C-alpha cells in the first residue's frame, strides 16, 4: 500500500508540463487516474491499484468516443511518419498536446491536478491577450484559420464531405486551437469553400 499511495499522492505533475512536452494519450490517462485515485483512502495496495486501472480504462473509453466525434484532437503517426484519419486513431498509439487534453477533461467536468488547472488558465489567458492585441474576436481568428486549413486538406482530398472535414484533427487542433465549437458551426464556416454540396453530403458525380 505504501508504495502505490506514495506514487499517487507525491507525483510531481509540473514535470510533465515542461515546455514543448507532448503526451502519449495513455500517459495522459495515467496522470488523471493517479490523481483521481489519490483523492481516496485505500485499505490495501491491491485495492488502490485496481481503482487506478479502473479509472484509467474509463478515461480511455471516454477519450476514444470524443476522438471519434471530433471533441478531442490527437495525433497518431505510423513509423514512416504518415498521418492517419481522426476516426482511425488508436488511443494506445496517440499523442496529445497538454492544453488540449486538460481542456477536454475540464469540459467533461473531470477534476484535474491543481498544476494542470493553473497551466490551462495561463494558456487561455495568453491566447485571450493575443487576440485582444489584434483587435479581433477569437471566433473570427478561428473562422479564418479553419478555412485555411480546410482549403489545404481539400486540395489533397477533394472528395471529403464537409461534416468529415469539420471533425478532422487538423481543423480542431490548428484551426480552432482546441476550442470546443459545435460541428455545425465549423461546417457553416467551411460551406462556401464547397458550394456544390451541403454540410455532411458527399459530392455528387457529375455526368
PDB file of N, CA and C in Angstrom, residues 88-180:
ATOM      1  N   UNK A  88      -9.704   6.904 -37.265  1.00  0.00           N
ATOM      2  CA  UNK A  88      -8.899   5.689 -37.200  1.00  0.00           C
ATOM      3  C   UNK A  88      -7.875   5.716 -36.078  1.00  0.00           C
ATOM      4  N   UNK A  89      -7.939   6.731 -35.243  1.00  0.00           N
ATOM      5  CA  UNK A  89      -6.967   6.888 -34.166  1.00  0.00           C
ATOM      6  C   UNK A  89      -7.043   5.714 -33.188  1.00  0.00           C
ATOM      7  N   UNK A  90      -5.882   5.228 -32.789  1.00  0.00           N
ATOM      8  CA  UNK A  90      -5.750   4.196 -31.764  1.00  0.00           C
ATOM      9  C   UNK A  90      -5.265   4.896 -30.492  1.00  0.00           C
ATOM     10  N   UNK A  91      -6.071   4.837 -29.427  1.00  0.00           N
ATOM     11  CA  UNK A  91      -5.706   5.571 -28.208  1.00  0.00           C
ATOM     12  C   UNK A  91      -4.388   5.084 -27.617  1.00  0.00           C
ATOM     13  N   UNK A  92      -3.986   3.873 -27.956  1.00  0.00           N
ATOM     14  CA  UNK A  92      -2.740   3.340 -27.416  1.00  0.00           C
ATOM     15  C   UNK A  92      -1.509   3.802 -28.192  1.00  0.00           C
ATOM     16  N   UNK A  93      -1.715   4.490 -29.325  1.00  0.00           N
ATOM     17  CA  UNK A  93      -0.591   4.959 -30.138  1.00  0.00           C
ATOM     18  C   UNK A  93      -0.647   6.464 -30.372  1.00  0.00           C
ATOM     19  N   UNK A  94      -1.521   7.143 -29.663  1.00  0.00           N
ATOM     20  CA  UNK A  94      -1.788   8.552 -29.954  1.00  0.00           C
ATOM     21  C   UNK A  94      -1.041   9.494 -29.023  1.00  0.00           C
ATOM     22  N   UNK A  95      -0.834  10.706 -29.512  1.00  0.00           N
ATOM     23  CA  UNK A  95      -0.264  11.763 -28.685  1.00  0.00           C
ATOM     24  C   UNK A  95      -1.222  12.944 -28.655  1.00  0.00           C
ATOM     25  N   UNK A  96      -1.091  13.755 -27.619  1.00  0.00           N
ATOM     26  CA  UNK A  96      -1.995  14.896 -27.450  1.00  0.00           C
ATOM     27  C   UNK A  96      -1.218  16.034 -26.782  1.00  0.00           C
ATOM     28  N   UNK A  97      -1.501  17.256 -27.195  1.00  0.00           N
ATOM     29  CA  UNK A  97      -0.892  18.401 -26.529  1.00  0.00           C
ATOM     30  C   UNK A  97      -1.529  18.576 -25.156  1.00  0.00           C
ATOM     31  N   UNK A  98      -0.735  18.877 -24.128  1.00  0.00           N
ATOM     32  CA  UNK A  98      -1.282  19.004 -22.771  1.00  0.00           C
ATOM     33  C   UNK A  98      -2.477  19.938 -22.681  1.00  0.00           C
ATOM     34  N   UNK A  99      -2.423  21.109 -23.340  1.00  0.00           N
ATOM     35  CA  UNK A  99      -3.531  22.062 -23.242  1.00  0.00           C
ATOM     36  C   UNK A  99      -4.823  21.458 -23.762  1.00  0.00           C
ATOM     37  N   UNK A 100      -4.762  20.764 -24.894  1.00  0.00           N
ATOM     38  CA  UNK A 100      -5.969  20.176 -25.474  1.00  0.00           C
ATOM     39  C   UNK A 100      -6.548  19.106 -24.556  1.00  0.00           C
ATOM     40  N   UNK A 101      -5.667  18.302 -23.956  1.00  0.00           N
ATOM     41  CA  UNK A 101      -6.154  17.240 -23.078  1.00  0.00           C
ATOM     42  C   UNK A 101      -6.779  17.814 -21.814  1.00  0.00           C
ATOM     43  N   UNK A 102      -6.109  18.776 -21.210  1.00  0.00           N
ATOM     44  CA  UNK A 102      -6.648  19.385 -19.989  1.00  0.00           C
ATOM     45  C   UNK A 102      -7.966  20.090 -20.294  1.00  0.00           C
ATOM     46  N   UNK A 103      -8.021  20.762 -21.429  1.00  0.00           N
ATOM     47  CA  UNK A 103      -9.259  21.434 -21.833  1.00  0.00           C
ATOM     48  C   UNK A 103     -10.390  20.429 -21.979  1.00  0.00           C
ATOM     49  N   UNK A 104     -10.081  19.269 -22.559  1.00  0.00           N
ATOM     50  CA  UNK A 104     -11.085  18.207 -22.719  1.00  0.00           C
ATOM     51  C   UNK A 104     -11.566  17.719 -21.348  1.00  0.00           C
ATOM     52  N   UNK A 105     -10.654  17.479 -20.429  1.00  0.00           N
ATOM     53  CA  UNK A 105     -11.020  16.989 -19.102  1.00  0.00           C
ATOM     54  C   UNK A 105     -11.923  17.985 -18.383  1.00  0.00           C
ATOM     55  N   UNK A 106     -11.546  19.254 -18.412  1.00  0.00           N
ATOM     56  CA  UNK A 106     -12.345  20.269 -17.729  1.00  0.00           C
ATOM     57  C   UNK A 106     -13.729  20.413 -18.369  1.00  0.00           C
ATOM     58  N   UNK A 107     -13.790  20.315 -19.691  1.00  0.00           N
ATOM     59  CA  UNK A 107     -15.077  20.421 -20.387  1.00  0.00           C
ATOM     60  C   UNK A 107     -16.005  19.263 -20.016  1.00  0.00           C
ATOM     61  N   UNK A 108     -15.416  18.149 -19.581  1.00  0.00           N
ATOM     62  CA  UNK A 108     -16.200  16.979 -19.175  1.00  0.00           C
ATOM     63  C   UNK A 108     -16.334  16.868 -17.656  1.00  0.00           C
ATOM     64  N   UNK A 109     -16.041  17.972 -16.966  1.00  0.00           N
ATOM     65  CA  UNK A 109     -16.170  18.025 -15.504  1.00  0.00           C
ATOM     66  C   UNK A 109     -15.338  16.965 -14.794  1.00  0.00           C
ATOM     67  N   UNK A 110     -14.171  16.687 -15.342  1.00  0.00           N
ATOM     68  CA  UNK A 110     -13.233  15.758 -14.710  1.00  0.00           C
ATOM     69  C   UNK A 110     -12.212  16.569 -13.925  1.00  0.00           C
ATOM     70  N   UNK A 111     -12.080  16.275 -12.666  1.00  0.00           N
ATOM     71  CA  UNK A 111     -11.132  17.028 -11.833  1.00  0.00           C
ATOM     72  C   UNK A 111      -9.711  16.758 -12.286  1.00  0.00           C
ATOM     73  N   UNK A 112      -8.920  17.797 -12.378  1.00  0.00           N
ATOM     74  CA  UNK A 112      -7.520  17.668 -12.785  1.00  0.00           C
ATOM     75  C   UNK A 112      -6.623  18.155 -11.652  1.00  0.00           C
ATOM     76  N   UNK A 113      -5.346  17.753 -11.652  1.00  0.00           N
ATOM     77  CA  UNK A 113      -4.420  18.266 -10.636  1.00  0.00           C
ATOM     78  C   UNK A 113      -4.351  19.790 -10.680  1.00  0.00           C
ATOM     79  N   UNK A 114      -4.078  20.413  -9.552  1.00  0.00           N
ATOM     80  CA  UNK A 114      -4.019  21.877  -9.476  1.00  0.00           C
ATOM     81  C   UNK A 114      -3.009  22.444 -10.471  1.00  0.00           C
ATOM     82  N   UNK A 115      -1.899  21.730 -10.685  1.00  0.00           N
ATOM     83  CA  UNK A 115      -0.888  22.193 -11.632  1.00  0.00           C
ATOM     84  C   UNK A 115      -1.455  22.265 -13.047  1.00  0.00           C
ATOM     85  N   UNK A 116      -2.314  21.291 -13.399  1.00  0.00           N
ATOM     86  CA  UNK A 116      -2.928  21.267 -14.727  1.00  0.00           C
ATOM     87  C   UNK A 116      -3.886  22.443 -14.886  1.00  0.00           C
ATOM     88  N   UNK A 117      -4.685  22.705 -13.850  1.00  0.00           N
ATOM     89  CA  UNK A 117      -5.664  23.796 -13.915  1.00  0.00           C
ATOM     90  C   UNK A 117      -4.961  25.148 -14.073  1.00  0.00           C
ATOM     91  N   UNK A 118      -3.873  25.345 -13.344  1.00  0.00           N
ATOM     92  CA  UNK A 118      -3.120  26.602 -13.449  1.00  0.00           C
ATOM     93  C   UNK A 118      -2.507  26.753 -14.841  1.00  0.00           C
ATOM     94  N   UNK A 119      -1.962  25.664 -15.350  1.00  0.00           N
ATOM     95  CA  UNK A 119      -1.372  25.674 -16.689  1.00  0.00           C
ATOM     96  C   UNK A 119      -2.430  26.032 -17.733  1.00  0.00           C
ATOM     97  N   UNK A 120      -3.608  25.448 -17.609  1.00  0.00           N
ATOM     98  CA  UNK A 120      -4.705  25.703 -18.546  1.00  0.00           C
ATOM     99  C   UNK A 120      -5.143  27.161 -18.485  1.00  0.00           C
ATOM    100  N   UNK A 121      -5.302  27.692 -17.281  1.00  0.00           N
ATOM    101  CA  UNK A 121      -5.713  29.090 -17.124  1.00  0.00           C
ATOM    102  C   UNK A 121      -4.677  30.044 -17.713  1.00  0.00           C
ATOM    103  N   UNK A 122      -3.422  29.729 -17.492  1.00  0.00           N
ATOM    104  CA  UNK A 122      -2.349  30.588 -18.010  1.00  0.00           C
ATOM    105  C   UNK A 122      -2.329  30.580 -19.538  1.00  0.00           C
ATOM    106  N   UNK A 123      -2.497  29.416 -20.124  1.00  0.00           N
ATOM    107  CA  UNK A 123      -2.518  29.308 -21.589  1.00  0.00           C
ATOM    108  C   UNK A 123      -3.706  30.059 -22.178  1.00  0.00           C
ATOM    109  N   UNK A 124      -4.871  29.906 -21.554  1.00  0.00           N
ATOM    110  CA  UNK A 124      -6.064  30.593 -22.051  1.00  0.00           C
ATOM    111  C   UNK A 124      -5.899  32.099 -21.944  1.00  0.00           C
ATOM    112  N   UNK A 125      -5.318  32.568 -20.841  1.00  0.00           N
ATOM    113  CA  UNK A 125      -5.110  33.999 -20.639  1.00  0.00           C
ATOM    114  C   UNK A 125      -4.165  34.562 -21.690  1.00  0.00           C
ATOM    115  N   UNK A 126      -3.108  33.824 -21.997  1.00  0.00           N
ATOM    116  CA  UNK A 126      -2.145  34.271 -23.006  1.00  0.00           C
ATOM    117  C   UNK A 126      -2.798  34.386 -24.381  1.00  0.00           C
ATOM    118  N   UNK A 127      -3.667  33.422 -24.718  1.00  0.00           N
ATOM    119  CA  UNK A 127      -4.329  33.456 -26.016  1.00  0.00           C
ATOM    120  C   UNK A 127      -5.323  34.610 -26.092  1.00  0.00           C
ATOM    121  N   UNK A 128      -6.050  34.847 -24.991  1.00  0.00           N
ATOM    122  CA  UNK A 128      -7.015  35.947 -24.979  1.00  0.00           C
ATOM    123  C   UNK A 128      -6.309  37.282 -25.179  1.00  0.00           C
ATOM    124  N   UNK A 129      -5.163  37.451 -24.511  1.00  0.00           N
ATOM    125  CA  UNK A 129      -4.404  38.692 -24.651  1.00  0.00           C
ATOM    126  C   UNK A 129      -3.907  38.858 -26.083  1.00  0.00           C
ATOM    127  N   UNK A 130      -3.528  37.754 -26.706  1.00  0.00           N
ATOM    128  CA  UNK A 130      -3.056  37.807 -28.090  1.00  0.00           C
ATOM    129  C   UNK A 130      -4.167  38.288 -29.027  1.00  0.00           C
ATOM    130  N   UNK A 131      -5.358  37.742 -28.873  1.00  0.00           N
ATOM    131  CA  UNK A 131      -6.469  38.141 -29.742  1.00  0.00           C
ATOM    132  C   UNK A 131      -6.892  39.586 -29.487  1.00  0.00           C
ATOM    133  N   UNK A 132      -6.889  39.982 -28.214  1.00  0.00           N
ATOM    134  CA  UNK A 132      -7.244  41.366 -27.894  1.00  0.00           C
ATOM    135  C   UNK A 132      -6.247  42.332 -28.526  1.00  0.00           C
ATOM    136  N   UNK A 133      -4.970  41.936 -28.535  1.00  0.00           N
ATOM    137  CA  UNK A 133      -3.949  42.778 -29.144  1.00  0.00           C
ATOM    138  C   UNK A 133      -4.153  42.950 -30.638  1.00  0.00           C
ATOM    139  N   UNK A 134      -4.743  41.949 -31.277  1.00  0.00           N
ATOM    140  CA  UNK A 134      -5.043  42.038 -32.700  1.00  0.00           C
ATOM    141  C   UNK A 134      -6.333  42.811 -32.973  1.00  0.00           C
ATOM    142  N   UNK A 135      -7.101  43.055 -31.929  1.00  0.00           N
ATOM    143  CA  UNK A 135      -8.379  43.742 -32.099  1.00  0.00           C
ATOM    144  C   UNK A 135      -9.422  42.875 -32.770  1.00  0.00           C
ATOM    145  N   UNK A 136      -9.297  41.550 -32.635  1.00  0.00           N
ATOM    146  CA  UNK A 136     -10.216  40.620 -33.281  1.00  0.00           C
ATOM    147  C   UNK A 136     -10.814  39.657 -32.259  1.00  0.00           C
ATOM    148  N   UNK A 137     -12.019  39.187 -32.553  1.00  0.00           N
ATOM    149  CA  UNK A 137     -12.629  38.166 -31.713  1.00  0.00           C
ATOM    150  C   UNK A 137     -11.935  36.832 -31.985  1.00  0.00           C
ATOM    151  N   UNK A 138     -11.898  36.001 -30.966  1.00  0.00           N
ATOM    152  CA  UNK A 138     -11.299  34.675 -31.119  1.00  0.00           C
ATOM    153  C   UNK A 138     -12.001  33.877 -32.214  1.00  0.00           C
ATOM    154  N   UNK A 139     -13.332  33.937 -32.264  1.00  0.00           N
ATOM    155  CA  UNK A 139     -14.069  33.166 -33.262  1.00  0.00           C
ATOM    156  C   UNK A 139     -13.735  33.614 -34.682  1.00  0.00           C
ATOM    157  N   UNK A 140     -13.455  34.905 -34.855  1.00  0.00           N
ATOM    158  CA  UNK A 140     -13.071  35.407 -36.178  1.00  0.00           C
ATOM    159  C   UNK A 140     -11.745  34.811 -36.619  1.00  0.00           C
ATOM    160  N   UNK A 141     -10.782  34.759 -35.700  1.00  0.00           N
ATOM    161  CA  UNK A 141      -9.494  34.149 -35.993  1.00  0.00           C
ATOM    162  C   UNK A 141      -9.673  32.672 -36.334  1.00  0.00           C
ATOM    163  N   UNK A 142     -10.459  31.972 -35.526  1.00  0.00           N
ATOM    164  CA  UNK A 142     -10.648  30.538 -35.743  1.00  0.00           C
ATOM    165  C   UNK A 142     -11.386  30.269 -37.052  1.00  0.00           C
ATOM    166  N   UNK A 143     -12.319  31.134 -37.403  1.00  0.00           N
ATOM    167  CA  UNK A 143     -13.046  31.003 -38.670  1.00  0.00           C
ATOM    168  C   UNK A 143     -12.060  31.007 -39.839  1.00  0.00           C
ATOM    169  N   UNK A 144     -11.167  31.979 -39.844  1.00  0.00           N
ATOM    170  CA  UNK A 144     -10.220  32.103 -40.948  1.00  0.00           C
ATOM    171  C   UNK A 144      -9.180  30.982 -40.926  1.00  0.00           C
ATOM    172  N   UNK A 145      -8.747  30.601 -39.747  1.00  0.00           N
ATOM    173  CA  UNK A 145      -7.765  29.516 -39.643  1.00  0.00           C
ATOM    174  C   UNK A 145      -8.362  28.201 -40.136  1.00  0.00           C
ATOM    175  N   UNK A 146      -9.605  27.918 -39.747  1.00  0.00           N
ATOM    176  CA  UNK A 146     -10.263  26.676 -40.173  1.00  0.00           C
ATOM    177  C   UNK A 146     -10.391  26.624 -41.689  1.00  0.00           C
ATOM    178  N   UNK A 147     -10.765  27.741 -42.284  1.00  0.00           N
ATOM    179  CA  UNK A 147     -10.914  27.774 -43.735  1.00  0.00           C
ATOM    180  C   UNK A 147      -9.571  27.567 -44.445  1.00  0.00           C
ATOM    181  N   UNK A 148      -8.516  28.128 -43.885  1.00  0.00           N
ATOM    182  CA  UNK A 148      -7.193  27.964 -44.492  1.00  0.00           C
ATOM    183  C   UNK A 148      -6.725  26.512 -44.403  1.00  0.00           C
ATOM    184  N   UNK A 149      -6.946  25.900 -43.245  1.00  0.00           N
ATOM    185  CA  UNK A 149      -6.552  24.502 -43.076  1.00  0.00           C
ATOM    186  C   UNK A 149      -7.387  23.602 -43.979  1.00  0.00           C
ATOM    187  N   UNK A 150      -8.703  23.857 -44.018  1.00  0.00           N
ATOM    188  CA  UNK A 150      -9.599  23.035 -44.840  1.00  0.00           C
ATOM    189  C   UNK A 150      -9.255  23.148 -46.320  1.00  0.00           C
ATOM    190  N   UNK A 151      -8.919  24.341 -46.760  1.00  0.00           N
ATOM    191  CA  UNK A 151      -8.587  24.530 -48.164  1.00  0.00           C
ATOM    192  C   UNK A 151      -7.369  23.691 -48.555  1.00  0.00           C
ATOM    193  N   UNK A 152      -6.381  23.648 -47.662  1.00  0.00           N
ATOM    194  CA  UNK A 152      -5.200  22.836 -47.916  1.00  0.00           C
ATOM    195  C   UNK A 152      -5.546  21.352 -47.948  1.00  0.00           C
ATOM    196  N   UNK A 153      -6.345  20.907 -46.965  1.00  0.00           N
ATOM    197  CA  UNK A 153      -6.710  19.491 -46.907  1.00  0.00           C
ATOM    198  C   UNK A 153      -7.559  19.079 -48.106  1.00  0.00           C
ATOM    199  N   UNK A 154      -8.488  19.958 -48.516  1.00  0.00           N
ATOM    200  CA  UNK A 154      -9.329  19.631 -49.668  1.00  0.00           C
ATOM    201  C   UNK A 154      -8.528  19.597 -50.969  1.00  0.00           C
ATOM    202  N   UNK A 155      -7.428  20.307 -51.025  1.00  0.00           N
ATOM    203  CA  UNK A 155      -6.588  20.240 -52.218  1.00  0.00           C
ATOM    204  C   UNK A 155      -5.961  18.857 -52.356  1.00  0.00           C
ATOM    205  N   UNK A 156      -5.808  18.154 -51.214  1.00  0.00           N
ATOM    206  CA  UNK A 156      -5.239  16.812 -51.225  1.00  0.00           C
ATOM    207  C   UNK A 156      -6.314  15.727 -51.230  1.00  0.00           C
ATOM    208  N   UNK A 157      -7.465  16.010 -50.625  1.00  0.00           N
ATOM    209  CA  UNK A 157      -8.570  15.047 -50.553  1.00  0.00           C
ATOM    210  C   UNK A 157      -9.869  15.741 -50.956  1.00  0.00           C
ATOM    211  N   UNK A 158     -10.058  16.023 -52.238  1.00  0.00           N
ATOM    212  CA  UNK A 158     -11.199  16.834 -52.695  1.00  0.00           C
ATOM    213  C   UNK A 158     -12.563  16.201 -52.485  1.00  0.00           C
ATOM    214  N   UNK A 159     -12.642  14.880 -52.281  1.00  0.00           N
ATOM    215  CA  UNK A 159     -13.934  14.217 -52.125  1.00  0.00           C
ATOM    216  C   UNK A 159     -14.421  14.176 -50.676  1.00  0.00           C
ATOM    217  N   UNK A 160     -13.652  14.692 -49.757  1.00  0.00           N
ATOM    218  CA  UNK A 160     -14.041  14.600 -48.345  1.00  0.00           C
ATOM    219  C   UNK A 160     -15.294  15.433 -48.057  1.00  0.00           C
ATOM    220  N   UNK A 161     -16.338  14.854 -47.434  1.00  0.00           N
ATOM    221  CA  UNK A 161     -17.542  15.617 -47.075  1.00  0.00           C
ATOM    222  C   UNK A 161     -17.230  16.709 -46.048  1.00  0.00           C
ATOM    223  N   UNK A 162     -18.041  17.734 -46.048  1.00  0.00           N
ATOM    224  CA  UNK A 162     -17.832  18.853 -45.127  1.00  0.00           C
ATOM    225  C   UNK A 162     -17.890  18.398 -43.667  1.00  0.00           C
ATOM    226  N   UNK A 163     -18.871  17.547 -43.353  1.00  0.00           N
ATOM    227  CA  UNK A 163     -19.010  17.105 -41.959  1.00  0.00           C
ATOM    228  C   UNK A 163     -17.768  16.361 -41.480  1.00  0.00           C
ATOM    229  N   UNK A 164     -17.167  15.586 -42.368  1.00  0.00           N
ATOM    230  CA  UNK A 164     -15.936  14.880 -42.007  1.00  0.00           C
ATOM    231  C   UNK A 164     -14.787  15.866 -41.851  1.00  0.00           C
ATOM    232  N   UNK A 165     -14.710  16.845 -42.734  1.00  0.00           N
ATOM    233  CA  UNK A 165     -13.671  17.864 -42.636  1.00  0.00           C
ATOM    234  C   UNK A 165     -13.763  18.612 -41.307  1.00  0.00           C
ATOM    235  N   UNK A 166     -14.994  18.917 -40.883  1.00  0.00           N
ATOM    236  CA  UNK A 166     -15.192  19.678 -39.650  1.00  0.00           C
ATOM    237  C   UNK A 166     -14.698  18.929 -38.424  1.00  0.00           C
ATOM    238  N   UNK A 167     -14.563  17.600 -38.532  1.00  0.00           N
ATOM    239  CA  UNK A 167     -14.102  16.785 -37.408  1.00  0.00           C
ATOM    240  C   UNK A 167     -12.618  16.442 -37.490  1.00  0.00           C
ATOM    241  N   UNK A 168     -11.963  16.849 -38.555  1.00  0.00           N
ATOM    242  CA  UNK A 168     -10.563  16.486 -38.728  1.00  0.00           C
ATOM    243  C   UNK A 168      -9.699  17.036 -37.595  1.00  0.00           C
ATOM    244  N   UNK A 169      -8.729  16.249 -37.200  1.00  0.00           N
ATOM    245  CA  UNK A 169      -7.804  16.657 -36.154  1.00  0.00           C
ATOM    246  C   UNK A 169      -7.138  17.984 -36.482  1.00  0.00           C
ATOM    247  N   UNK A 170      -6.758  18.164 -37.740  1.00  0.00           N
ATOM    248  CA  UNK A 170      -6.067  19.393 -38.133  1.00  0.00           C
ATOM    249  C   UNK A 170      -6.947  20.627 -37.945  1.00  0.00           C
ATOM    250  N   UNK A 171      -8.250  20.478 -38.215  1.00  0.00           N
ATOM    251  CA  UNK A 171      -9.195  21.587 -38.050  1.00  0.00           C
ATOM    252  C   UNK A 171      -9.333  21.936 -36.573  1.00  0.00           C
ATOM    253  N   UNK A 172      -9.503  20.914 -35.747  1.00  0.00           N
ATOM    254  CA  UNK A 172      -9.714  21.143 -34.312  1.00  0.00           C
ATOM    255  C   UNK A 172      -8.452  21.669 -33.647  1.00  0.00           C
ATOM    256  N   UNK A 173      -7.317  21.052 -33.984  1.00  0.00           N
ATOM    257  CA  UNK A 173      -6.079  21.400 -33.300  1.00  0.00           C
ATOM    258  C   UNK A 173      -5.489  22.716 -33.785  1.00  0.00           C
ATOM    259  N   UNK A 174      -5.448  22.912 -35.103  1.00  0.00           N
ATOM    260  CA  UNK A 174      -4.787  24.099 -35.635  1.00  0.00           C
ATOM    261  C   UNK A 174      -5.774  25.206 -36.017  1.00  0.00           C
ATOM    262  N   UNK A 175      -6.945  24.824 -36.521  1.00  0.00           N
ATOM    263  CA  UNK A 175      -7.934  25.835 -36.886  1.00  0.00           C
ATOM    264  C   UNK A 175      -8.622  26.431 -35.668  1.00  0.00           C
ATOM    265  N   UNK A 176      -9.129  25.553 -34.800  1.00  0.00           N
ATOM    266  CA  UNK A 176      -9.875  26.001 -33.615  1.00  0.00           C
ATOM    267  C   UNK A 176      -9.007  26.110 -32.371  1.00  0.00           C
ATOM    268  N   UNK A 177      -7.753  25.711 -32.467  1.00  0.00           N
ATOM    269  CA  UNK A 177      -6.825  25.728 -31.328  1.00  0.00           C
ATOM    270  C   UNK A 177      -7.398  24.997 -30.120  1.00  0.00           C
ATOM    271  N   UNK A 178      -8.140  23.912 -30.414  1.00  0.00           N
ATOM    272  CA  UNK A 178      -8.693  23.097 -29.350  1.00  0.00           C
ATOM    273  C   UNK A 178      -9.982  23.606 -28.754  1.00  0.00           C
ATOM    274  N   UNK A 179     -10.475  24.769 -29.231  1.00  0.00           N
ATOM    275  CA  UNK A 179     -11.727  25.309 -28.693  1.00  0.00           C
ATOM    276  C   UNK A 179     -12.892  24.433 -29.133  1.00  0.00           C
ATOM    277  N   UNK A 180     -13.844  24.219 -28.241  1.00  0.00           N
ATOM    278  CA  UNK A 180     -14.943  23.280 -28.482  1.00  0.00           C
ATOM    279  C   UNK A 180     -16.113  23.960 -29.193  1.00  0.00           C
TER     280      UNK A 180
END
